[in-house]
Every structure is written in C-alpha cells, then in structure tokens.
XYZ file of C-alpha atoms in Angstrom:
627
model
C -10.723 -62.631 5.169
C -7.156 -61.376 5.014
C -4.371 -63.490 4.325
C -2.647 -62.751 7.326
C -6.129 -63.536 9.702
C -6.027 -66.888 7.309
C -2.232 -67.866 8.135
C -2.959 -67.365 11.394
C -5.887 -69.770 11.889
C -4.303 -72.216 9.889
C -1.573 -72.215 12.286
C -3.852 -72.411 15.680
C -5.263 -75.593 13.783
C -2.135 -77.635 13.064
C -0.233 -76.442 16.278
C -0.846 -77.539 19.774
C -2.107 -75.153 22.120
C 0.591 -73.936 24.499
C -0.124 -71.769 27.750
C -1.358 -68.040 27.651
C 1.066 -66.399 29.221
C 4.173 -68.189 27.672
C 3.113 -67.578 24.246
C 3.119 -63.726 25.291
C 6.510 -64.422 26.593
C 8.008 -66.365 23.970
C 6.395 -63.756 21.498
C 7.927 -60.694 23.094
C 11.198 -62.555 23.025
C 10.789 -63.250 19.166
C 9.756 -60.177 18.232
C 12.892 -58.491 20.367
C 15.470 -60.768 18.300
C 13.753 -60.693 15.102
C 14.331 -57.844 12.568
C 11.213 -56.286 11.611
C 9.854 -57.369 8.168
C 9.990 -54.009 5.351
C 6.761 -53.859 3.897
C 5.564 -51.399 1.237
C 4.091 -48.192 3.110
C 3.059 -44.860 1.889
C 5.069 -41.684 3.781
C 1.999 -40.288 4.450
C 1.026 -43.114 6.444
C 3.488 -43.669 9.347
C 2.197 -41.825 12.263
C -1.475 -44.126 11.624
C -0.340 -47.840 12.435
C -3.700 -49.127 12.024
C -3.979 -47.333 8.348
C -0.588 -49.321 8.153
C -1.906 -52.785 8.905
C -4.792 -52.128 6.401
C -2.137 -51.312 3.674
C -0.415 -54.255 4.480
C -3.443 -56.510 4.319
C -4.843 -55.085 0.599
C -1.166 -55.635 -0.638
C -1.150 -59.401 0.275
C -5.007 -59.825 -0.764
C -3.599 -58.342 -4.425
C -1.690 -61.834 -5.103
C -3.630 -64.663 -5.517
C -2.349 -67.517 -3.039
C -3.042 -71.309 -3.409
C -3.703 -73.410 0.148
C -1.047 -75.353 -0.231
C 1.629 -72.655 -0.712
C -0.044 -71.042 2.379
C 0.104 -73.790 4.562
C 3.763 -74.533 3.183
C 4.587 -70.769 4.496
C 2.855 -71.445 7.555
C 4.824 -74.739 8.272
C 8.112 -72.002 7.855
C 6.764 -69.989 10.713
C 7.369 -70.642 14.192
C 4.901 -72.058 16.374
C 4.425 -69.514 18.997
C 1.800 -67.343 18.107
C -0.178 -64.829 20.405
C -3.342 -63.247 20.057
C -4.689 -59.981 18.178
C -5.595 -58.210 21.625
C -1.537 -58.440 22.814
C -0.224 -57.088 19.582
C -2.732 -54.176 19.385
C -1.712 -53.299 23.332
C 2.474 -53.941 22.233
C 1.625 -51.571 18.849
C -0.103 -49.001 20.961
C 2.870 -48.554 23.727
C 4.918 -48.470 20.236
C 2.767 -45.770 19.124
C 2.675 -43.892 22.645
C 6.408 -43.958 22.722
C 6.644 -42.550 18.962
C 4.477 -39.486 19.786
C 6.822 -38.915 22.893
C 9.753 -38.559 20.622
C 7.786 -36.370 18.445
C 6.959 -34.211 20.993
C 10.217 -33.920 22.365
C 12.046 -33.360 19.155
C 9.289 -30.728 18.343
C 10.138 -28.714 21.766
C 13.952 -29.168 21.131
C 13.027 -27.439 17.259
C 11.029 -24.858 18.701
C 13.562 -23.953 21.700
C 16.653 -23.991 18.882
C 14.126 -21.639 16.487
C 13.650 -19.177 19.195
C 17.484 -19.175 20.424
C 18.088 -18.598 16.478
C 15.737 -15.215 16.411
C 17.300 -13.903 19.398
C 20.394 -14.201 18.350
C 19.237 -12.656 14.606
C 17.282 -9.872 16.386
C 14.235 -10.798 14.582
C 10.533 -10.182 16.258
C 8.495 -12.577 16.468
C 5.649 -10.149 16.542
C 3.541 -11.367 13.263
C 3.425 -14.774 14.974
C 1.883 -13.176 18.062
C -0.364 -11.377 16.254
C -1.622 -14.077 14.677
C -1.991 -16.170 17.781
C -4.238 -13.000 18.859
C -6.400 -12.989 16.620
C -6.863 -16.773 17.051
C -7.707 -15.920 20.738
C -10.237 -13.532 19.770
C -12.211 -15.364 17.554
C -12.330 -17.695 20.663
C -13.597 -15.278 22.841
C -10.748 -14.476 24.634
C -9.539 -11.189 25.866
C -6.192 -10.055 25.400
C -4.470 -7.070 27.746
C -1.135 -7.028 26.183
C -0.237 -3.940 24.253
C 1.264 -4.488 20.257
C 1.730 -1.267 19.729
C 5.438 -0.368 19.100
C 6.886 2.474 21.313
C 7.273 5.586 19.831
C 4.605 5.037 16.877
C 1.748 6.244 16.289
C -1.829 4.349 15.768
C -3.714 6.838 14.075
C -1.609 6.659 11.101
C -2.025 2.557 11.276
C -2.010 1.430 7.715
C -4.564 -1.066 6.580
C -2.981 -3.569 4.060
C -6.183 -4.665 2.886
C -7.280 -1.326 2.084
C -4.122 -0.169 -0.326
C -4.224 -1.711 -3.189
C -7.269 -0.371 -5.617
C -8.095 -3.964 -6.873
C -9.497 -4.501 -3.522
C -11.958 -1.516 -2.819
C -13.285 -1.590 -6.781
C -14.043 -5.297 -5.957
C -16.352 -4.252 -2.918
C -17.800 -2.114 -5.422
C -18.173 -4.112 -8.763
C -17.698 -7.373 -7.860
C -14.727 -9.730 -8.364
C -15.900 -10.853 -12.277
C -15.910 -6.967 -13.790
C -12.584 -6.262 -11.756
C -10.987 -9.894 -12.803
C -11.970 -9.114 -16.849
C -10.119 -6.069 -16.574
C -7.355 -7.257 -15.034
C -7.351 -9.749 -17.905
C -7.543 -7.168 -20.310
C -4.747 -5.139 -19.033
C -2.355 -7.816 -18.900
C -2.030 -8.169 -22.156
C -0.539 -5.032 -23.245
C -2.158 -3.412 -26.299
C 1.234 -2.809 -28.142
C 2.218 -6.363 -28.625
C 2.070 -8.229 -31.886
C 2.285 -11.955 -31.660
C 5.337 -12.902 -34.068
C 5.037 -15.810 -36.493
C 7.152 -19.107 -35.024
C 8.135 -17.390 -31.696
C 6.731 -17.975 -28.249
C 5.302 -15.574 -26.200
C 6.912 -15.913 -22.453
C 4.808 -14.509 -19.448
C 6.597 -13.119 -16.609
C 4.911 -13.730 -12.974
C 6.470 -10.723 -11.178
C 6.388 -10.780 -7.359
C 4.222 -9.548 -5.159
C 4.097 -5.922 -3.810
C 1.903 -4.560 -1.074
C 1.604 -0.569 -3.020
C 0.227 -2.360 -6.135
C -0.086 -4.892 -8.084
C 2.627 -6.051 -11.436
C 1.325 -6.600 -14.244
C 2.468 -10.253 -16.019
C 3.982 -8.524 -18.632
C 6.285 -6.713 -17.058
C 10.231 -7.082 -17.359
C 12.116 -8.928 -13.766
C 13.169 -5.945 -11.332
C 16.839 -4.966 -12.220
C 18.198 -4.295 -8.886
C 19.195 -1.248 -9.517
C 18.774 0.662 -6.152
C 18.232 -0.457 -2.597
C 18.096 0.672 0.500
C 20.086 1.571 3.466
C 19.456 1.613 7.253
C 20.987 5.211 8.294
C 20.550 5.127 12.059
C 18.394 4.429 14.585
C 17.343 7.539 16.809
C 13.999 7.883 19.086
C 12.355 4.037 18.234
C 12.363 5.375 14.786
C 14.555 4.180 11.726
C 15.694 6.173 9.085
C 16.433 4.877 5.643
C 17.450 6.578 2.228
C 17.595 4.925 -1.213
C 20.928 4.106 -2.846
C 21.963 3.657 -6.342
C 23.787 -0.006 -7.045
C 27.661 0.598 -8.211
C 26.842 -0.827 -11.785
C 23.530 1.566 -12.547
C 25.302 4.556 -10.843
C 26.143 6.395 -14.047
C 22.639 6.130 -15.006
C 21.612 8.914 -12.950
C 24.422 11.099 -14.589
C 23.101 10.247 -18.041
C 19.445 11.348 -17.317
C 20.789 14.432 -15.943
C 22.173 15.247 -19.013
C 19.389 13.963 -21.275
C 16.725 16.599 -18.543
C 19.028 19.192 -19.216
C 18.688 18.598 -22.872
C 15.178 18.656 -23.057
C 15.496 15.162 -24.832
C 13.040 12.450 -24.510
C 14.617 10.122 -26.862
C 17.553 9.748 -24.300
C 15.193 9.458 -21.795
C 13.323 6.680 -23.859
C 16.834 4.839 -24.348
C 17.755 4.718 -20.744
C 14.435 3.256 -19.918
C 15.566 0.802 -22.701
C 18.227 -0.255 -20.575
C 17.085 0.051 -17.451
C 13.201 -0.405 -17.185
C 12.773 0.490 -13.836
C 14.384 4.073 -13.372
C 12.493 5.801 -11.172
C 12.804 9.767 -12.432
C 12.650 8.180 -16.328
C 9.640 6.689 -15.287
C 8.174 9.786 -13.527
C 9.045 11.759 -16.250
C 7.127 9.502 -18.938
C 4.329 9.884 -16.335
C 4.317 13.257 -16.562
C 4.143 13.032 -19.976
C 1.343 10.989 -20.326
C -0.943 12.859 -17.963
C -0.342 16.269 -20.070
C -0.827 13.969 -23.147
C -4.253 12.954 -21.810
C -2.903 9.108 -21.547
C -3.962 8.966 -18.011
C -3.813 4.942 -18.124
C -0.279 4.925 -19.254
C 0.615 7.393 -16.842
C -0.943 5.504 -13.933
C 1.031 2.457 -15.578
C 4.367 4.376 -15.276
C 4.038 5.126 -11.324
C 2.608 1.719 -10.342
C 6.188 0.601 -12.306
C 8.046 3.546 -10.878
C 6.612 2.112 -7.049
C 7.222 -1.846 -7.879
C 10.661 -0.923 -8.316
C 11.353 1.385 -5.141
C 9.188 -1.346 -2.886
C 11.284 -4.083 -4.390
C 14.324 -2.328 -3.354
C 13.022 -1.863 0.584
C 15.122 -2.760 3.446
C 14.301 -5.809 5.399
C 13.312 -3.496 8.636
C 11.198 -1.107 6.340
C 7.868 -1.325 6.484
C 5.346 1.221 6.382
C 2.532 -1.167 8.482
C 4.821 -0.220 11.575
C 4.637 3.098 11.371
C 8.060 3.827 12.742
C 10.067 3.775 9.412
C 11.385 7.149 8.250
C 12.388 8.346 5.226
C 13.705 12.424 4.368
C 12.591 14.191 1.774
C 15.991 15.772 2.297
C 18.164 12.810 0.310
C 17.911 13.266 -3.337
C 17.453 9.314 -3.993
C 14.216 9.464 -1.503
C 12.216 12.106 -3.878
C 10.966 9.650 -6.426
C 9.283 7.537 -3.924
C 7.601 10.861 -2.853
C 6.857 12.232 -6.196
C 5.147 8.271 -7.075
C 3.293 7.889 -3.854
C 1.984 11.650 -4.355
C 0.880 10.580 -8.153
C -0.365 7.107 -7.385
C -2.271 8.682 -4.605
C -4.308 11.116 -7.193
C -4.657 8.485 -9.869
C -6.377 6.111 -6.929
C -8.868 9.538 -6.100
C -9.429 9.922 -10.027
C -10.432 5.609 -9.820
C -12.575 6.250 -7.504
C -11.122 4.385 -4.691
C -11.214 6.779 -2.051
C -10.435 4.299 0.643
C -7.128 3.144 -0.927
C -6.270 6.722 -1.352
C -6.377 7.687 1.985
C -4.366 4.705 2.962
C -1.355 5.950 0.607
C -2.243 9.288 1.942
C -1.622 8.259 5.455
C 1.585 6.291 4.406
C 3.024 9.414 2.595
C 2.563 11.599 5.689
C 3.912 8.984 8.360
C 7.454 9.354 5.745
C 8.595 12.483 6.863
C 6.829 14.729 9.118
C 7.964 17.424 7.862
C 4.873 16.530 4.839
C 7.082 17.909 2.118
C 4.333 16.763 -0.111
C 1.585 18.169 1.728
C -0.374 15.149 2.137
C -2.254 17.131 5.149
C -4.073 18.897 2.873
C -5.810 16.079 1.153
C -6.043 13.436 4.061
C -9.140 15.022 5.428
C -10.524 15.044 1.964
C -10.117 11.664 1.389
C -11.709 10.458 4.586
C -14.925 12.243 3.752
C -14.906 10.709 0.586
C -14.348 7.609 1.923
C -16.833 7.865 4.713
C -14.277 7.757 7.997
C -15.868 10.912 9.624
C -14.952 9.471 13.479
C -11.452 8.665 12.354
C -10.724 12.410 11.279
C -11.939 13.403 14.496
C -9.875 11.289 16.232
C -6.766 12.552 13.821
C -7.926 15.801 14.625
C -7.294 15.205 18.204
C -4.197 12.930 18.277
C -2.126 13.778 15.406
C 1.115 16.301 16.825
C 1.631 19.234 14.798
C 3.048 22.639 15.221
C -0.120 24.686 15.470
C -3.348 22.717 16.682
C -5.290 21.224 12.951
C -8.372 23.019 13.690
C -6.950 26.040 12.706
C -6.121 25.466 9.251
C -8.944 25.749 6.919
C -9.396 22.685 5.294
C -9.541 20.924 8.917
C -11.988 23.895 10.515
C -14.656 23.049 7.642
C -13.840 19.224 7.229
C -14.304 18.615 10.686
C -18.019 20.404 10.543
C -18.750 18.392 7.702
C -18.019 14.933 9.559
C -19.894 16.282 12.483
C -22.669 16.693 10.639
C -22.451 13.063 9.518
C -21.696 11.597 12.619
C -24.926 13.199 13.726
C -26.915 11.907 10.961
C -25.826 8.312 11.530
C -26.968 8.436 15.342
C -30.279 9.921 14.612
C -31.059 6.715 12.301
C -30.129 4.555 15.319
C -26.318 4.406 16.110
C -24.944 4.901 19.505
C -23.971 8.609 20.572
C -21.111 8.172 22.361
C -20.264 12.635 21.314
C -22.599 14.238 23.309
C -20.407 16.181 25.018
C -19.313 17.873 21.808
C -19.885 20.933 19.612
C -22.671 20.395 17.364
C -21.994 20.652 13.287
C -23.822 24.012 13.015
C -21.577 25.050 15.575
C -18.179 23.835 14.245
C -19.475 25.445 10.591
C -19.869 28.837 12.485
C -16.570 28.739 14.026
C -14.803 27.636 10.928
C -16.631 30.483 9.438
C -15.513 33.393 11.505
C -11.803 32.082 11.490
C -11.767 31.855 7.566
C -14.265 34.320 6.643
C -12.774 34.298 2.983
C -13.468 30.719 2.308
C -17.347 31.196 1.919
C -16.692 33.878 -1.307
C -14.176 31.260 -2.829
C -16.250 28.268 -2.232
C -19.489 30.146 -4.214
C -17.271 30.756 -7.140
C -15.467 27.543 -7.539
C -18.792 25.385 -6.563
C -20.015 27.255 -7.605
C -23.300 27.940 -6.002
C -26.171 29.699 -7.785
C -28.949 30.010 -5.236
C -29.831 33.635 -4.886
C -29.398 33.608 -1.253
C -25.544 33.318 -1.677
C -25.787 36.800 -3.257
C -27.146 38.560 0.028
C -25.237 36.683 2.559
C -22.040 37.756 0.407
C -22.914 41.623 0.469
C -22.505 41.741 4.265
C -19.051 43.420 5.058
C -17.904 40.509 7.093
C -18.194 38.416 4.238
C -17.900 40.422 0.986
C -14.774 42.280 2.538
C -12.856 39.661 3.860
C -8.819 39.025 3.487
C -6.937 36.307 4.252
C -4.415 38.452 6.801
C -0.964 36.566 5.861
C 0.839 34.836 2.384
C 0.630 31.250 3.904
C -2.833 31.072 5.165
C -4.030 32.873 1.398
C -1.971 29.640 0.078
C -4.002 26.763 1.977
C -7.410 28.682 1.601
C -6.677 27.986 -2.184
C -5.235 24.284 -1.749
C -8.779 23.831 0.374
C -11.120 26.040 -2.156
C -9.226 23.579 -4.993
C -9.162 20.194 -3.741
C -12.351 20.415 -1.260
C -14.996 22.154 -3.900
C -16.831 19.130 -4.983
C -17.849 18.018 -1.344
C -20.132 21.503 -1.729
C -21.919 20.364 -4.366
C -23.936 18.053 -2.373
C -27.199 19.757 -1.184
C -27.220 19.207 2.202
C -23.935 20.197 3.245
C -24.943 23.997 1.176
C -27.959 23.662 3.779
C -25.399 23.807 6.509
C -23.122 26.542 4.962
C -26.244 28.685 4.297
C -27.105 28.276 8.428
C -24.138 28.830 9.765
C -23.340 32.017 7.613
C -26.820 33.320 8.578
C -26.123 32.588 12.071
C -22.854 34.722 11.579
C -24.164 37.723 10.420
C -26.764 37.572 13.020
C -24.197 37.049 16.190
C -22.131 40.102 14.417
C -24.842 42.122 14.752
C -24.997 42.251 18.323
C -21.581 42.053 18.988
C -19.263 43.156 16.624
C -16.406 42.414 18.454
C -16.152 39.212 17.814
C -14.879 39.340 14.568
C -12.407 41.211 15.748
C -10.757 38.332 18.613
C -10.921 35.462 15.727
C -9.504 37.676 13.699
C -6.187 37.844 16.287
C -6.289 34.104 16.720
C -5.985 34.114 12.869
C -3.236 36.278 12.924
C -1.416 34.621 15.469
C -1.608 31.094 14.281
C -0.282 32.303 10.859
C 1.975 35.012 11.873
C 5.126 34.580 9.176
C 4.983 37.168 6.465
C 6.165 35.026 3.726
C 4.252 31.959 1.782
C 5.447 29.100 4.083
C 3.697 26.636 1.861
C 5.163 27.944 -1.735
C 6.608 24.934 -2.288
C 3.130 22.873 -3.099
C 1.597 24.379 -6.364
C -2.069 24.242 -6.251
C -2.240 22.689 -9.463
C -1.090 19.435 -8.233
C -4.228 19.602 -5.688
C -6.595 19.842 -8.588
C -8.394 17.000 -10.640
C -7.942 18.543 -13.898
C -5.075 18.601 -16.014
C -4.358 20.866 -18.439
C -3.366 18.704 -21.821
C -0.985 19.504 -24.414
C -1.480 18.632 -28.012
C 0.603 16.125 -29.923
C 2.349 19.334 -32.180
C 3.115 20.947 -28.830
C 5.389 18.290 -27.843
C 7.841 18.072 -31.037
C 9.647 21.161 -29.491
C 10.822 18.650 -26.905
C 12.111 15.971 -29.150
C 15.566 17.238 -30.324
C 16.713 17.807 -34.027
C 18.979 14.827 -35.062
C 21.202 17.414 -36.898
C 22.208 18.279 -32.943
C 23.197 14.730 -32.046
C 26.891 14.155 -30.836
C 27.945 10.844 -29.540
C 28.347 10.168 -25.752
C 31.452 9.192 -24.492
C 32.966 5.491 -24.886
C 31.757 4.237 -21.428
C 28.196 5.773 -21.601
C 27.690 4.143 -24.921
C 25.833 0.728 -23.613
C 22.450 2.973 -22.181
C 22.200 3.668 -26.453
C 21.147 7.167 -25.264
C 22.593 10.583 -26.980
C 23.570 13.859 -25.800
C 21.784 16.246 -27.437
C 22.750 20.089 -26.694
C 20.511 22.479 -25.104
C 17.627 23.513 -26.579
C 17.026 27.092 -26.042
C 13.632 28.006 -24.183
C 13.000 31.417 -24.945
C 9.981 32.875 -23.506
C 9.666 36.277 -25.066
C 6.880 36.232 -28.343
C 5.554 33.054 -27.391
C 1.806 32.188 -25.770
C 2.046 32.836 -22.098
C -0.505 29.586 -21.695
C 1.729 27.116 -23.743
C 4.954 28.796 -21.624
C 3.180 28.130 -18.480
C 1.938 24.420 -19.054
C 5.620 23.816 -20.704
C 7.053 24.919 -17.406
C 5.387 22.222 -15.663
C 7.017 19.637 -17.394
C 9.654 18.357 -15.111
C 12.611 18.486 -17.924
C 12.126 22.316 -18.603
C 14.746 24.482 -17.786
C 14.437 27.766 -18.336
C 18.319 28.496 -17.408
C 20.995 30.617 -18.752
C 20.902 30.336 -22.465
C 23.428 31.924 -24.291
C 22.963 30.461 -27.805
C 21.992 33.063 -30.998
C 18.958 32.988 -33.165
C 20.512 30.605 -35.418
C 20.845 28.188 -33.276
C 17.295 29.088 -32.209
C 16.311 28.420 -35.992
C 18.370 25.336 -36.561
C 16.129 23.731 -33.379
C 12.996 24.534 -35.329
C-alpha cells in the first residue's frame, strides 16, 4: 500500500463522514485556492499523468515513515477529502484540456512554418514526397504529378545507385566492402609519431562519393553562383573565393613550367584544388597508381560538391551547368574520370548513374557521355530503360542513327526477348525483333562488322567469308564525324562481343544481309543516303573527344620517363613577395623538343595535361642545362 492510499484511510477513520456531494464541492473549492504541491517528475513524463502519480507514489514509499508521524501529518490536513473516482474524472478533463492546447499550439507552429517557406521560397517538395511514399505503402493511389516542369525523367538520378560502396555491397556483401573501407582509411603513408596523438577527421557527407576520415576539412575555396534562371532551368558556374583567387594564377604558371613540384606545393596549401588534383590524377593513372588516382578525383569531386549552391542539385534534373565557363571544366573532367574508374570497379550501375548526371550538365555533352551511356546500361542490365532513352531523349538527329545506339539497341532487344521467353510479360510485341534491329544497324554501318572482328577480335572462320563480300569487305564510313564515333563505338563497345551469343546474332544478321543484297541490290544504296544525310558535315564534328579516353587501357609511363618533368633546381627563381605563402617556385620553361626523340614517348607525353608544346625559343644549352 502507498503512503498516500494509507494517509487517506487514516483520515476516513478519524474524520466524520460528511455528505457526497459537498465533499466534491468543498474539494473543488480547495483545490482552486490551493497552490499545487511541486513534486519530483521526470520531463519525459508530463504528458502521462497516471505514469506521474506512480512516480509520486515510489518516491514517498522510498522514506521510511513511522504511524505516528503519519497520523501527525494527517491531523495537518484538512478534513474534506473526496474519493479516487472524482480526482481521476477532475485529472482527466485536466488532461483533455492539455492535449487541446497542444494541438492548438501545434497548428499555430505548423501555419507560422509554412508562412515562413513561402516567404523564403523554399519547396516543400521532399516532405511531400515522403508523405507519398507513406501513402503507397498503404495502398493508396496517388494522381498528382512530382515531376518538375521542364525536366526530364529519363535522366532521373537514383541516389542510391551513385555511390560504388553501395552496388559492390549487393555484390560482396557489407563485411568484405566494410574491411576495405577500414583498410583504406588509414592511409598507407602515415607513421604513428612517438608522444603525439593521432586526430581523425569525420568529413561530411557527399552524395558523388564518399570522404575518407583522413582527409583534411574542405577549405572553401570556390563556390557557386546562381547565373539566371531561363526556361524552368537554372544555370550555375563555379567561382573562385577572393582569398584563393591567385591560386589559379600560380598553377598556371607552374603548367606552363612543366613543374610538378609547384604543383605539389600548391596542393600543400590548398588541398582541395581542383586542376592540381586532376593533374596528380593524371599522373597516377600513367604511373599505373590507379588507386591513388581514383583517390585524387573522389577529392577533386568532395570539394566541387561541397561548394554547390543551395538550389543545385543534380536529383532534379533541371540544374545546368556550361562547359563554356572555365571554373565549370574540372567538375567535367572529375565526373568524366570518376565515371571510368567506377566502370574499371566494376560497378556498372553507379557508372551509369554519373553517366546520366554528366549528360543532364550541359546538353551540349562536351564530354561525350552519349557514347558510353548505352554501354553502361548493358553492362548494368537496364535493356528497357535504353529503349525508352532511345525514344524520349531530344537530340539533333534521331539516336538510332548513330552507331553505338543502332547496335546497342539490337543487343537489348535481344535481351528483352530472352527474359520474356523464360516467363516475363511481353508488353513489345508490336516491335522490331533483335535479328531485325542487328540487320538494320548493319546496313547503316556496314564498316562496324570489319572493326568489331579485329578489335574482338573474332576468330571463327565464318567471319572470314562473310567479310569477303563487297558490301562488307569494301565498306567506308562516307564522312570525318561518323569515321570518329564508329571508332569511339569499335573502342568502348568491343568487350560486349566477346560474349557468345551476341556473335550468334552478328553472324545472322550479316548472313541475312548478304542474302537480302542479293536480290536487291538497291538497298544498299537508300541506307547508304540516309547515312549520308544524317552525317552530312565534311569535317570531324566530334574531334574534340580522343578515343583514348573511351578505352580501358592506359598506356603507363615508367618512373625514368617522368624526371624530364620535374625541373632542375639550378632553374629555380623565387616568386614574387605576395605569392610566397603557396611555398611554390617558378621554374622557367622547359623546352619540349620533339625532333630525335621516340614518337611513342612524344605521344603519351602529350597527353599529360601540363605539356605544352608552344613556342620555344631557348638554345641547346639551355636544352642541356635541363638534362
């Protein structure tokens, strides 16, 4: 029994019994005039009276209480007491009128919270999304529309699909990825020091990729801007911050130097330049350090998505971003890399993703991510989402017609109709069967078959006699451009025709060819005028994307190769007084001379994004003096 239960009784016992309904009365009127009595609650506990009561009653059961000093306090009490069934009903309007005010003040807080957005031209459109999905895992159907107005779905980005951590954890499991994770955090260059304590940094999150612990705090040194609003589309560039705007004149100097120890400083400095960082990449990946490459564009890409815009983001899809500003290359450059590095991983799905991402930038595609999407979605097994890109995606001339789309869209044809013969729904009847898409893509690209053989390359006998028929063995490309992207396809596509059933289907349709030319020979003759006007330009339209950076190998340059780029110190002059706190030093131009050398070492040196093979006026002593 509680004490309270107990002073209670013994106050029923020594009082006389006074009518019902005044003891209600003369209660009410009591508890009106008196204060109420502070007891010791928990926070936690204030919107559960009853909880309350039971605190209450364990903290007087704690003290030990003799009858006599209970019946003393009892005597202190008044006399009036009423029963446990009218203070439950008087606690329970208490409690009904507490939950009124709570709801009230709630509505007022939700009311001043949405004046508040209005007025800050915020969306509230994550919040309804969320409230969507809530609805449909209810069961209920929603007929609003969340797509934003002027953007398009088929470039939708996927968050969950991005980062590479993700897909290799569908693949190997979440304890193989975790131990490497482990084991890359701690970076294999550091030396724990005698009496000093090692500090982790927790870095914060990013949706591209994911910091490592050991890397340095972003340094704010760009950001971006908002330059105007046109069409339902914003358009942002990348800015330099006032106090890190000479560093972009310093590693101008230090490219046109050919000097990677000023390079090396400035990163010093300032960890998270974006072309020093691209440029160590670089140098990596022809160093055959593809980790520490990777590592310098996931760095290079934590820095730029740090420095995003509060309206930027690329899950909208109606964020742009030129290729035209100098500041917005790097971003292009790192997407372009980390994109590749994903493909060499292994995560094809994640790959795609950036892939999509990098083409929704600009699209203008200044990095030619067009060329690869397809590539990656057969890779990653999406064959009914490249048709529908195929069919929605706006571009100049219609995608079919270029060659890595006529062939990639046979290929997930083929697919498709491999799935619904082991029991999926065909919901493509109505469309061109795979052996038919194959033949078509053959006639209109009649070149692509001899590349493919020698790249693959494919040995079977049969290849030899299907190639010695004119159509085949004599074909030409018809225009600069269209020569271009049958290369970019032949280089980045070649694997896929490895596997032995898709040969099968290349081997049909090119017999089916050669048998439809024979009775009419004129056909070859109308694709070949589509071909010709679809790519009608007489210069390379597509020079600017090398096929190199389409391929998975990279050529690798050995450790002697790359003294030529560090500079002599006898050539070191200091920099000027207000440059001095980078630590980085001119050095002069090194000459590049071209004639006597090997033309293999001049051509993978030419790739190296600090080469400049400019005007160089200097004499062969000053050639000497570099050596």
């Amino acid at each position: 029994m509680s004490a309270r239960l107990l002073r209670r009784v013994l106050q029923e016992r020594e009082t006389a019994p006074l009518d019902p309904a005044a003891a209600e009365v003369e209660q009410e009127e009591e508890e009106e005039a008196s204060p109420p009595r502070v007891a010791a609650r928990n926070p936690f506990d204030l919107l559960d009276e009853e909880e309350e009561e039971e605190k209450e009653d364990e903290v007087y059961s704690e003290e030990p209480v003799s009858y006599t000093e209970q019946k003393h306090s009892v005597n202190k009490k008044p006399s009036n007491v009423v029963s446990e069934t009218n203070n439950k009903k008087s606690k329970k309007k208490k409690k009904k009128s507490k939950a009124d005010t709570q709801a009230s003040t709630k509505s007022r807080d939700e009311k001043s919270l949405d004046s508040i957005l209005e007025d800050l031209s915020i969306e509230k459109k994550p919040m309804q999304q969320r409230m969507n999905r809530n609805e449909r895992a209810s069961g209920k159907e929603i007929e609003t529309n969340e797509t934003t107005p002027g953007t398009s779905s088929i470039l939708s980005i996927d968050p969950k699909h991005l980062k590479a951590e993700n897909e290799m954890r569908r693949i190997f499991g979440s304890k193989v990825v975790d131990s490497l994770e482990n084991q890359r955090n701690v970076p294999s260059s550091s030396r724990p020091v005698r009496g000093a304590r090692r500090v982790a940094h927790n870095p914060r999150k990013t949706l591209l990729v994911t910091p490592s612990s050991y890397w340095p705090p972003w340094d704010k040194s760009m950001s971006m801007d908002l330059v105007e609003t046109k069409s339902d589309f914003n358009y942002f560039r990348y800015i330099y911050d006032p106090s890190a705007s000479h560093v972009q004149e310093l590693f101008a100097v230090a490219k046109s130097a050919n000097d990677l120890n000023s390079i090396a400083a400035i990163l010093g400095k300032y960890p998270y330049h974006p072309e020093s960082l691209l440029t160590f990449a670089d140098l990596f990946k022809y160093s055959g350090e593809h980790q520490s490459s990777a590592d310098a564009v996931e760095k290079c890409l934590f820095a730029l998505e740090c420095g995003w815009h509060p309206l930027f983001s690329p899950l909208q899809g109606n964020c742009q971003l030129k290729y035209s500003h100098d500041t917005n290359k790097p971003f292009f450059t790192a997407l372009f890399s980390h994109m590749k590095n994903l493909d060499r991983r292994g995560c094809h799905r994640s790959a795609l993703e950036v892939c999509k991402f990098l083409l929704s930038l600009d699209s203008d595609d200044p990095k030619g991510a067009l060329f690869c999407i397809d590539y990656f979605a057969l890779r990653s097994q999406q064959y009914k989402w490249l048709e529908q890109f195929a069919e929605e995606y706006q571009c100049d001339n219609s995608l079919w017609l270029f060659p890595n789309f006529s062939f990639s869209l046979a290929i997930s044809r083929f697919y498709v109709e491999r799935d619904e013969a082991n029991g999926e729904a065909s919901d493509h009847s109505d469309k061109s069967t795979s052996v038919d898409l194959m033949k078509q893509a053959l006639m209109l690209h009649p070149l692509v078959l001899r590349k493919i053989v020698d790249k693959a390359p494919l040995k079977d006998s049969s290849w030899t006699q299907i190639l010695r028929n004119v159509f085949f063995g004599s074909a030409k490309p018809g225009s600069p451009s269209l020569e271009h992207m049958i290369n970019i396809y032949v280089e980045r596509h070649y694997i896929i025709w490895r596997f032995p059933e898709l040969q099968n289907l290349l081997k049909d349709a090119a017999l089916l060819v050669i048998e439809s030319l024979k009775q009419d020979n004129r056909e070859a003759q109308d694709w070949a005028c589509i071909r010709k006007a679809a790519f009608s330009s007489d210069k390379n339209e597509y020079s600017h994307l090398l096929v190199s950076d389409f391929s998975d190998t990279t050529p690798s340059l050995p450790p002697e190769e790359l003294r030529p780029f560090m500079v002599a110190p006898g050539m070191v002059h200091e920099m000027p007084p207000g440059e001095q706190e980078v630590g980085a030093e001119i050095r002069a131009r090194a000459p590049r001379e071209v004639a006597g050398r090997n033309a293999a070492l001049v051509f993978l040196e030419s790739l190296l994004p600090w080469v400049d093979y400019g005007d160089n006026h200097q004499d062969a002593n000053g050639q000497n003096n570099d050596d």
